[in-house]
XYZ file of C-alpha atoms in Angstrom:
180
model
C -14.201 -22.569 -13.219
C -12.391 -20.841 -10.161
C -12.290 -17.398 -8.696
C -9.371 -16.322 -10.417
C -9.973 -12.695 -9.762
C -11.088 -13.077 -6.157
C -7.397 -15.373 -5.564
C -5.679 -12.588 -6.937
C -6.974 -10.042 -5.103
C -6.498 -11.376 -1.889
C -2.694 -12.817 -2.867
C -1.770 -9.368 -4.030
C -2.389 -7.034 -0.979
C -1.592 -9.028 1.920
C 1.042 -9.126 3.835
C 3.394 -7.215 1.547
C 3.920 -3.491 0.221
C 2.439 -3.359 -3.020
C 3.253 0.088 -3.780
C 5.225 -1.209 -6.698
C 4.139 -4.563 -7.488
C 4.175 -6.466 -10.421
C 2.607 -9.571 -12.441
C 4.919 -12.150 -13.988
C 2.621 -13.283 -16.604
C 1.691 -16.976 -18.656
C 1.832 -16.824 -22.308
C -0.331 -14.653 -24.292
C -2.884 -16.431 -26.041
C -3.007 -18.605 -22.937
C -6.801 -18.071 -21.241
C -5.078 -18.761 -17.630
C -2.917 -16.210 -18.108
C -4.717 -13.145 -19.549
C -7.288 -14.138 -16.631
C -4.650 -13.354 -14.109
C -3.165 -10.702 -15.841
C -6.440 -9.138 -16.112
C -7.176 -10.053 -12.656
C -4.028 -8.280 -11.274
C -4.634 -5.502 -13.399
C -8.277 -4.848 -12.298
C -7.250 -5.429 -8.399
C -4.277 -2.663 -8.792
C -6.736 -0.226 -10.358
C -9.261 -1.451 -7.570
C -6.657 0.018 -5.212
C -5.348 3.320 -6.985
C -2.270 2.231 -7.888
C -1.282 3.658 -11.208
C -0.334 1.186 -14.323
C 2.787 2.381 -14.434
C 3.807 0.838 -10.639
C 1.993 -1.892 -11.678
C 3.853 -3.082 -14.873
C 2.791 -6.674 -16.043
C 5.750 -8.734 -17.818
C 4.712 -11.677 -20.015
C 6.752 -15.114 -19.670
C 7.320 -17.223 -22.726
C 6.151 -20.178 -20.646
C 4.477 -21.545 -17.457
C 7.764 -22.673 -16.410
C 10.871 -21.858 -14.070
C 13.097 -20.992 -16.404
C 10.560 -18.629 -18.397
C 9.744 -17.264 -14.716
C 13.650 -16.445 -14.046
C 13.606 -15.057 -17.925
C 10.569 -12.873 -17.155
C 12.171 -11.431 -13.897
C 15.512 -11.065 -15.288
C 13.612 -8.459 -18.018
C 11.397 -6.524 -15.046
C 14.623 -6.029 -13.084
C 16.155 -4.213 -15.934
C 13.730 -1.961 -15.998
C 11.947 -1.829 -13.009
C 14.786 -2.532 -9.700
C 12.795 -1.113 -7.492
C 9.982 -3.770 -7.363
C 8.836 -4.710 -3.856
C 6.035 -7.105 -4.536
C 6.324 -9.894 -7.606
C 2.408 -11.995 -8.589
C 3.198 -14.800 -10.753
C 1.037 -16.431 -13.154
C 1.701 -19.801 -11.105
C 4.054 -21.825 -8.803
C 6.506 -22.535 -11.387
C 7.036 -18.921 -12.724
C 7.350 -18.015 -9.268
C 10.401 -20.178 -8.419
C 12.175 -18.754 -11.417
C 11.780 -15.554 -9.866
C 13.238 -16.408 -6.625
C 15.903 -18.060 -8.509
C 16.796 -14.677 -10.694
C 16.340 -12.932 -6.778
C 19.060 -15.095 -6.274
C 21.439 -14.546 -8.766
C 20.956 -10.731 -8.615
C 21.683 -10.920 -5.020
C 18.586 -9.744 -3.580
C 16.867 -11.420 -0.922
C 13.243 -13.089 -0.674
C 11.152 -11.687 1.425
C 12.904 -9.086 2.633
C 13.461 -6.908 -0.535
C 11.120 -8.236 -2.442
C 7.593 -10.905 -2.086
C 6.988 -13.389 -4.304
C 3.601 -15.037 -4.638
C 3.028 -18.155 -6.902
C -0.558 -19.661 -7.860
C -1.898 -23.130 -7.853
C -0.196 -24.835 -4.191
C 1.294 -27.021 -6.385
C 3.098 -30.225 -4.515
C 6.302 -29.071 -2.111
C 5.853 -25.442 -2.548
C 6.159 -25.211 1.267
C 10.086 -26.912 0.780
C 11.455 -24.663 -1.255
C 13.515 -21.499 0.320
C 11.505 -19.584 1.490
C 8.457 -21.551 1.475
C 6.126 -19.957 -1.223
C 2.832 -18.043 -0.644
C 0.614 -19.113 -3.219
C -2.545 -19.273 -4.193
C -4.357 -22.899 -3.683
C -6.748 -24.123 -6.175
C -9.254 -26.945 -5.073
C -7.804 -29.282 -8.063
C -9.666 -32.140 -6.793
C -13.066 -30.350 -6.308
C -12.370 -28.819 -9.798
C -11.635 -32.116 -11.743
C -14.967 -33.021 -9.616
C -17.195 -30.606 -10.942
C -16.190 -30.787 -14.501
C -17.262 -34.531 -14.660
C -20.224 -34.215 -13.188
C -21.427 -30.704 -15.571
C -20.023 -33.511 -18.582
C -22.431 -35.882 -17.400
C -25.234 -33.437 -16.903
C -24.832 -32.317 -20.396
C -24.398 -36.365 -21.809
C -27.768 -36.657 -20.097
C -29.115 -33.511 -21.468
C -26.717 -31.637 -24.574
C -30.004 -29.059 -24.668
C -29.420 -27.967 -20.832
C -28.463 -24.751 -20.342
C -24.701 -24.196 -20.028
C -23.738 -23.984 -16.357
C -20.285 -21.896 -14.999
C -19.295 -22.507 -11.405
C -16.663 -20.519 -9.842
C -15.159 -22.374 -6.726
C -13.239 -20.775 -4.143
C -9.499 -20.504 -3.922
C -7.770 -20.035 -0.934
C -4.373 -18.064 0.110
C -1.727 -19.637 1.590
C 0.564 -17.315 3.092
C 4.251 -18.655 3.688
C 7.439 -17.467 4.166
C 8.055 -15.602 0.546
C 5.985 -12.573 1.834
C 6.647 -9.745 4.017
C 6.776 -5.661 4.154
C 10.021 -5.067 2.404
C 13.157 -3.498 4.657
C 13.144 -0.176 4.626
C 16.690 -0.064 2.188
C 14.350 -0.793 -0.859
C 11.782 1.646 -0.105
């Protein structure tokens, strides 16, 4: 019911090298997250960047701690990330966390981007680009298509996509020149 895809593309490629970027994916099985993925996947290719600077790493949940989990494992094998997607706001933090620990330093060796705007995502350090989804407009529309289809269940079925909007913050920037 939003423009995933279109969210993605425009969180991805701005304001930060994305030479080697990657997605820190939801849970498989999870429709939000293989939308994303999918999303990120088709905007890389959209670009010319090759799968394998691309590399998508699946969390085991939309949470911080599966976020730092998830990073931890890309690190390992991929250290020379300069760009980090994440399958939402949560994941995200757990990235900057695991930046953290491994010593490496948010925005300036690598960008993080989260997804959703979720409540105080401008108070954490840095303050976290993200992706903001029109949650009210979206709870909105789905009771009024639920009512259309109470009043009519023969009515066609309707999809919207609604806009999302990037918020740019202080978790993205081109990395220094020492990781590139």
């Amino acid at each position: 019911m939003i423009a995933t895809g279109s969210g993605r593309r425009s969180a991805i490629w701005s304001s930060c090298d994305t030479r080697t970027s990657a997605h820190l994916a939801g849970p498989a099985g999870v429709s939000t997250a293989e939308i994303r993925a999918t999303a990120f996947r088709d905007a890389a290719g959209a670009l010319g960047l090759r799968r394998t600077h691309t590399p998508v790493v699946e969390c085991d949940a939309f949470t911080e701690d599966g976020g730092a989990r998830a990073a931890q494992k890309l690190f390992a094998s991929r250290p020379d990330v300069t760009a980090i997607i994440a399958g939402n706001d949560l994941i995200a933090l757990g990235c900057l966390r695991q930046l953290a620990r491994q010593g490496a330093r948010c925005p300036d060796d690598v960008s993080v981007v989260g997804y959703n705007d979720m409540r105080f995502a401008d108070a954490f350090s840095p303050a976290l680009t993200t992706v903001r989804v029109p949650h009210a407009a979206m709870g909105a529309e789905a009771a009024r298509l639920l009512l259309e289809r109470i009043a009519d269940p023969q009515a066609v079925v309707k999809t919207l996509l609604l806009p999302v909007e990037l918020i740019v913050r202080d978790s993205t920037a081109v990395p220094s020149t020492s990781r590139t």
